[in-house]
Amino acid sequence: MHRSEIISWLRETDPSRLESLWLSADQVRRAQVGDSVHLRGIINFSNWCIRRCTYCGINADNRVLRRYLMTSNEIVECTRTFRQWGLMTAVLQSGEDQRITTGWVTGLIARIRQETDLAVTLSLGERQEEELTKWRAAGAERYLLKIESSNRELYESMQPGRRNAWLSRMEVLKTLRALDYEVGTGIMIGIPGQTYEMLADDLLFIGDLEPDMIGIGPYIPHPATSLPAAPRARTDQVPNDQVTTLKTLALTRMICPEANIPATTALLTISQHEELEMGLACGANVIMPDRTPAEYRRLYDIYPSRIPFTTERLTELQNAIHRMGRTISTDSGRSVHYLKRNRNTPAVPAGVDR
């Protein structure tokens, strides 16, 4: 897909034209990854973070937020009920917390694999190659590390005090690929200063990167951060709304047809009716309900007004998936793209059960 075509779609407002985009993305999704929806349970187990990202409510400059770190027993206990809800993967997510040691995470991964047999996805920020190697060997299969924007100047404007922040993130993504992780990344829609041309470049960049998982979510301003709401007066400013997010999701499916693409819970926050189902109809094949215990969930305040993913909501979602003629996956949902690119790759880190 050419850059000019992507920009044209991102600016498109005609409902009938957009319906054709949703349909095309859905047809690509069905042909390439099938009708199964993969459910992953997220546990946000720590809100400590050393970074000062200007868009994130748990950044190190937020002095009023009460910080927490769940125990390994609490985390494992959360995962014990996952299978009964069709959640075949535990996504362990935190801020970039230096209190989390290599050995502690290694032991946690091993326990979850042994006691629940769930697949394990990590999202712990930028970590050293030695750590990532040990976690892969312990049984972690996937790692999520969003680039947020492929525009280096825009990205680094949101990372005060960090030199070469964009290059650092790219190096970690390369390391993850070399260590045979299923690599996940993603972008935000509607960052202040983000133009349609920048967003088109993001999509082309992701196409060249060929990740196995791609998260597309709207920028949601947080009152405790320095990044404001997007300046709507600018005609070239990308809005952080539902339709633009869905357009970007659909285009992502068409550019990266074999990737796993979630309908993110941030979409749930900006539009509270059939929001995740709409994402599924526009090319998504993954949903990641937040299963963090209630006493911690409200403290993982990355953006405001986060909608709790209750057990009742999860049941409603499962029913909606079936009404759409889709099925809930009964396996861990490995990325088709990952499986294809590893078909002839014999090297696997020691101790890893592929």
Coordinates of C-alpha atoms in Angstrom, one line a residue:
M1 CA 0.0 0.0 0.0
H2 CA 1.4 3.4 -1.0
R3 CA 1.9 6.3 1.4
S4 CA -0.5 8.5 -0.5
E5 CA -3.2 5.8 -0.4
I6 CA -2.7 5.4 3.4
I7 CA -3.0 9.1 4.0
S8 CA -6.2 9.2 1.9
W9 CA -7.8 6.5 4.0
L10 CA -6.7 8.2 7.2
R11 CA -8.4 11.4 6.1
E12 CA -11.5 9.6 4.8
T13 CA -14.9 10.6 6.3
D14 CA -17.4 9.1 3.9
P15 CA -19.3 6.4 5.9
S16 CA -19.9 4.1 2.9
R17 CA -16.2 4.3 2.0
L18 CA -15.2 3.5 5.5
E19 CA -17.6 0.5 5.5
S20 CA -15.7 -0.8 2.5
L21 CA -12.4 -0.4 4.5
W22 CA -13.8 -2.3 7.5
L23 CA -15.0 -5.1 5.2
S24 CA -11.7 -5.4 3.3
A25 CA -9.7 -5.6 6.6
D26 CA -12.1 -8.2 8.0
Q27 CA -11.8 -10.3 4.8
V28 CA -8.0 -10.1 5.0
R29 CA -8.2 -11.1 8.7
R30 CA -10.4 -14.1 7.9
A31 CA -8.2 -15.3 5.1
Q32 CA -4.9 -14.9 6.9
V33 CA -5.5 -15.7 10.6
G34 CA -9.0 -17.2 10.7
D35 CA -12.1 -16.6 12.8
S36 CA -10.7 -17.5 16.2
V37 CA -10.4 -14.7 18.8
H38 CA -7.5 -15.1 21.2
L39 CA -8.2 -13.9 24.7
R40 CA -5.2 -12.8 26.8
G41 CA -5.4 -11.9 30.5
I42 CA -3.3 -8.9 31.5
I43 CA -1.9 -8.6 35.0
N44 CA -0.4 -5.1 35.7
F45 CA 1.7 -6.2 38.6
S46 CA 3.7 -3.0 39.3
N47 CA 3.2 0.7 38.7
W48 CA 6.7 1.7 39.6
C49 CA 8.6 3.2 36.6
I50 CA 11.9 4.9 36.1
R51 CA 10.8 6.6 32.9
R52 CA 9.4 10.1 32.6
C53 CA 7.2 9.6 29.5
T54 CA 5.1 12.7 29.2
Y55 CA 1.9 10.8 28.2
C56 CA 1.8 8.2 30.9
G57 CA 0.2 8.5 34.3
I58 CA 2.6 6.2 36.1
N59 CA 5.8 8.0 35.0
A60 CA 8.4 8.7 37.6
D61 CA 7.5 12.4 37.9
N62 CA 4.0 11.5 39.3
R63 CA 4.7 12.1 43.0
V64 CA 1.1 11.6 44.2
L65 CA 0.5 8.2 42.8
R66 CA 0.6 5.4 45.4
R67 CA 3.0 2.8 44.1
Y68 CA 2.7 -1.0 44.4
L69 CA 4.4 -4.3 43.4
M70 CA 2.4 -7.5 43.6
T71 CA 3.9 -10.6 45.1
S72 CA 4.7 -13.6 42.9
N73 CA 2.0 -15.6 44.9
E74 CA -0.6 -12.9 44.1
I75 CA 0.3 -13.0 40.4
V76 CA 0.2 -16.8 40.1
E77 CA -3.1 -16.9 42.0
C78 CA -4.6 -14.5 39.5
T79 CA -3.6 -16.8 36.6
R80 CA -5.3 -19.9 38.2
T81 CA -8.7 -19.0 36.9
F82 CA -7.7 -17.8 33.4
R83 CA -8.5 -21.0 31.5
Q84 CA -12.1 -21.2 32.7
W85 CA -12.6 -17.8 31.0
G86 CA -10.8 -18.8 27.8
L87 CA -7.8 -16.8 28.7
M88 CA -4.9 -18.9 27.3
T89 CA -2.1 -16.4 27.9
A90 CA -0.9 -14.5 30.9
V91 CA 0.4 -11.0 30.0
L92 CA 2.7 -9.8 32.7
Q93 CA 2.9 -6.0 32.5
S94 CA 4.5 -3.3 34.6
G95 CA 6.2 0.0 34.4
E96 CA 10.0 -0.1 33.8
D97 CA 10.6 -1.1 37.4
Q98 CA 14.2 -1.7 38.5
R99 CA 12.9 -3.4 41.7
I100 CA 12.0 -6.3 39.4
T101 CA 15.1 -8.5 39.4
T102 CA 16.0 -11.0 36.7
G103 CA 15.8 -14.0 39.0
W104 CA 12.4 -12.9 40.4
V105 CA 10.9 -12.7 36.9
T106 CA 12.6 -16.0 35.9
G107 CA 11.0 -17.8 38.8
L108 CA 7.6 -16.2 38.2
I109 CA 7.6 -17.4 34.5
A110 CA 8.6 -20.9 35.6
R111 CA 5.8 -21.1 38.2
I112 CA 3.1 -19.9 35.8
R113 CA 4.3 -22.4 33.1
Q114 CA 4.5 -25.3 35.6
E115 CA 1.3 -24.5 37.6
T116 CA -1.1 -23.3 34.9
D117 CA 0.5 -24.2 31.5
L118 CA -0.5 -20.8 30.2
A119 CA 1.6 -19.0 27.6
V120 CA 3.5 -16.1 29.0
T121 CA 3.8 -12.6 27.5
L122 CA 6.0 -10.0 29.0
S123 CA 5.7 -6.2 28.8
L124 CA 8.4 -4.8 31.2
G125 CA 9.9 -2.0 29.1
E126 CA 13.5 -1.9 27.9
R127 CA 15.6 -4.6 29.5
Q128 CA 19.1 -5.9 29.1
E129 CA 19.8 -8.8 26.6
E130 CA 21.0 -11.0 29.5
E131 CA 17.7 -10.7 31.2
L132 CA 15.7 -11.2 28.1
T133 CA 17.7 -14.3 27.3
K134 CA 17.0 -15.9 30.7
W135 CA 13.3 -15.0 30.6
R136 CA 13.0 -16.6 27.1
A137 CA 14.7 -19.8 28.4
A138 CA 12.4 -19.9 31.4
G139 CA 9.4 -20.1 29.0
A140 CA 8.3 -16.6 28.1
E141 CA 7.2 -16.7 24.5
R142 CA 6.2 -13.1 23.7
Y143 CA 7.3 -9.6 24.5
L144 CA 5.4 -6.3 23.9
L145 CA 7.4 -3.1 23.5
K146 CA 5.5 -0.3 21.7
I147 CA 7.4 2.3 19.7
E148 CA 4.5 4.7 20.1
S149 CA 5.7 6.7 17.0
S150 CA 8.2 5.9 14.3
N151 CA 9.0 9.6 14.1
R152 CA 12.2 9.9 16.2
E153 CA 11.7 13.7 16.9
L154 CA 8.1 13.2 18.1
Y155 CA 9.0 10.1 20.2
E156 CA 12.0 11.7 21.9
S157 CA 9.9 14.9 22.7
M158 CA 7.9 12.6 24.9
Q159 CA 11.0 11.2 26.6
P160 CA 12.6 14.1 28.5
G161 CA 16.2 13.6 29.6
R162 CA 16.9 10.6 27.5
R163 CA 19.4 10.8 24.7
N164 CA 18.9 8.4 21.8
A165 CA 15.7 7.1 23.3
W166 CA 14.3 6.0 20.0
L167 CA 17.4 4.1 19.0
S168 CA 17.5 2.4 22.4
R169 CA 14.0 1.1 21.9
M170 CA 14.8 -0.1 18.4
E171 CA 17.8 -2.0 19.7
V172 CA 15.7 -3.9 22.2
L173 CA 13.2 -4.8 19.5
K174 CA 16.0 -6.2 17.4
T175 CA 17.3 -8.2 20.4
L176 CA 13.9 -9.6 21.0
R177 CA 13.7 -10.8 17.4
A178 CA 17.2 -12.4 17.7
L179 CA 16.2 -14.2 20.9
D180 CA 13.2 -15.9 19.1
Y181 CA 10.4 -14.0 21.0
E182 CA 7.2 -13.3 19.3
V183 CA 7.8 -9.6 19.1
G184 CA 5.0 -7.1 19.7
T185 CA 5.0 -3.4 19.2
G186 CA 2.5 -0.6 18.4
I187 CA 1.7 3.0 18.1
M188 CA -0.6 5.7 19.6
I189 CA -3.1 7.6 17.5
G190 CA -3.6 11.3 18.0
I191 CA -0.4 12.2 19.9
P192 CA -0.1 16.0 20.0
G193 CA 1.9 17.1 17.0
Q194 CA 1.2 13.9 15.1
T195 CA 0.2 14.6 11.5
Y196 CA -1.5 12.3 9.0
E197 CA 1.8 12.0 7.1
M198 CA 3.6 10.9 10.3
L199 CA 0.9 8.3 11.0
A200 CA 1.2 7.0 7.5
D201 CA 4.9 6.7 8.0
D202 CA 4.2 4.8 11.2
L203 CA 2.2 2.2 9.3
L204 CA 4.8 1.8 6.6
F205 CA 7.5 1.5 9.3
I206 CA 5.6 -1.3 11.1
G207 CA 5.1 -3.0 7.7
D208 CA 8.9 -3.0 7.2
L209 CA 9.5 -4.1 10.8
E210 CA 7.2 -7.1 10.4
P211 CA 6.2 -7.6 14.1
D212 CA 4.3 -10.6 15.2
M213 CA 1.8 -8.6 17.3
I214 CA 0.7 -5.0 16.8
G215 CA -1.2 -2.8 19.3
I216 CA -3.1 0.2 18.0
G217 CA -4.6 2.6 20.6
P218 CA -5.7 6.2 20.9
Y219 CA -3.7 8.8 22.9
I220 CA -5.6 9.6 26.0
P221 CA -4.4 12.7 27.9
H222 CA -3.7 12.3 31.6
P223 CA -4.1 15.3 34.0
A224 CA -0.9 14.3 35.9
T225 CA 1.3 14.5 32.8
S226 CA 2.8 17.4 30.8
L227 CA 1.4 16.3 27.4
P228 CA -1.9 18.1 26.7
A229 CA -4.8 17.1 24.6
A230 CA -4.2 17.3 20.9
P231 CA -4.5 20.8 19.4
R232 CA -7.7 20.3 17.3
A233 CA -7.3 23.7 15.6
R234 CA -4.6 22.2 13.4
T235 CA -6.0 20.7 10.3
D236 CA -3.1 18.2 9.9
Q237 CA -3.4 17.0 13.6
V238 CA -4.5 13.4 13.8
P239 CA -7.5 13.2 16.2
N240 CA -7.4 10.6 19.0
D241 CA -10.9 9.4 18.3
Q242 CA -12.6 6.1 17.8
V243 CA -13.0 6.3 14.0
T244 CA -9.4 7.2 13.4
T245 CA -8.2 4.4 15.7
L246 CA -10.4 1.9 13.8
K247 CA -9.1 3.2 10.4
T248 CA -5.6 2.7 11.6
L249 CA -6.3 -0.7 12.9
A250 CA -7.9 -1.8 9.6
L251 CA -5.0 -0.4 7.6
T252 CA -2.6 -2.3 9.9
R253 CA -4.4 -5.5 9.2
M254 CA -4.0 -5.0 5.5
I255 CA -0.3 -4.0 5.7
C256 CA 0.5 -6.8 8.2
P257 CA -2.0 -9.5 7.3
E258 CA -0.5 -12.4 9.4
A259 CA 0.1 -10.5 12.7
N260 CA -2.0 -10.8 15.9
I261 CA -3.8 -7.5 16.3
P262 CA -5.8 -6.7 19.5
A263 CA -8.8 -4.5 19.9
T264 CA -7.3 -2.6 22.8
T265 CA -9.0 -1.7 26.0
A266 CA -8.0 2.0 25.4
L267 CA -10.6 1.8 22.6
L268 CA -13.1 0.8 25.3
T269 CA -12.3 4.0 27.2
I270 CA -13.0 6.4 24.3
S271 CA -16.2 4.7 23.1
Q272 CA -18.3 2.7 25.5
H273 CA -20.7 0.8 23.2
E274 CA -19.7 -2.3 21.3
E275 CA -16.2 -0.8 21.1
L276 CA -14.2 -4.0 21.2
E277 CA -16.6 -5.8 19.0
M278 CA -16.1 -3.0 16.4
G279 CA -12.4 -3.5 16.6
L280 CA -12.9 -7.2 15.9
A281 CA -15.0 -6.3 12.8
C282 CA -12.2 -4.1 11.5
G283 CA -9.4 -6.6 11.5
A284 CA -8.6 -7.4 15.1
N285 CA -8.3 -11.0 16.3
V286 CA -7.1 -10.6 19.9
I287 CA -8.7 -9.1 23.1
M288 CA -6.7 -8.6 26.3
P289 CA -8.9 -8.2 29.3
D290 CA -7.4 -6.6 32.4
R291 CA -7.5 -9.2 35.2
T292 CA -5.4 -7.2 37.7
P293 CA -6.9 -7.5 41.2
A294 CA -9.3 -4.5 41.9
E295 CA -7.2 -3.1 44.7
Y296 CA -4.3 -2.6 42.3
R297 CA -6.2 -2.0 39.1
R298 CA -7.1 1.6 39.9
L299 CA -3.4 2.4 40.8
Y300 CA -2.2 1.3 37.3
D301 CA -3.2 4.7 36.1
I302 CA -1.6 5.0 32.7
Y303 CA -4.5 7.0 31.4
P304 CA -7.7 8.3 33.1
S305 CA -11.2 6.8 33.0
R306 CA -10.0 3.3 32.3
I307 CA -13.1 1.0 32.1
P308 CA -12.9 -2.0 34.4
F309 CA -13.0 -5.3 32.6
T310 CA -15.4 -7.0 34.9
T311 CA -16.3 -10.7 34.9
E312 CA -19.8 -9.6 33.6
R313 CA -18.2 -7.7 30.8
L314 CA -16.0 -10.7 29.9
T315 CA -19.1 -12.9 29.6
E316 CA -20.9 -10.3 27.4
L317 CA -17.8 -10.1 25.2
Q318 CA -17.7 -13.9 24.8
N319 CA -21.4 -13.9 23.8
A320 CA -20.8 -11.1 21.4
I321 CA -17.9 -13.0 19.8
H322 CA -20.2 -16.0 19.2
R323 CA -23.0 -13.7 17.8
M324 CA -20.4 -12.4 15.2
G325 CA -19.9 -15.9 14.0
R326 CA -16.4 -16.0 15.5
T327 CA -15.0 -18.6 17.9
I328 CA -12.9 -18.2 21.1
S329 CA -9.5 -19.9 20.6
T330 CA -8.6 -22.9 22.8
D331 CA -4.9 -22.6 22.2
S332 CA -2.3 -20.0 23.1
G333 CA -2.7 -18.2 19.8
R334 CA 0.7 -18.1 18.3
S335 CA 1.1 -15.5 15.6
V336 CA 0.8 -16.9 12.1
H337 CA 3.6 -14.5 11.0
Y338 CA 5.8 -15.9 13.8
L339 CA 5.1 -19.5 12.9
K340 CA 5.9 -18.9 9.2
R341 CA 9.1 -17.0 9.8
N342 CA 10.3 -19.7 12.2
R343 CA 9.3 -22.7 10.1
N344 CA 12.9 -23.4 9.1
T345 CA 14.7 -21.9 12.1
P346 CA 16.1 -24.8 14.3
A347 CA 17.8 -22.6 16.9
V348 CA 15.8 -22.3 20.1
P349 CA 17.3 -21.1 23.4
A350 CA 18.0 -24.0 25.8
G351 CA 15.1 -25.0 28.0
V352 CA 12.4 -23.4 25.8
D353 CA 9.4 -25.5 24.9
R354 CA 8.3 -24.2 21.5

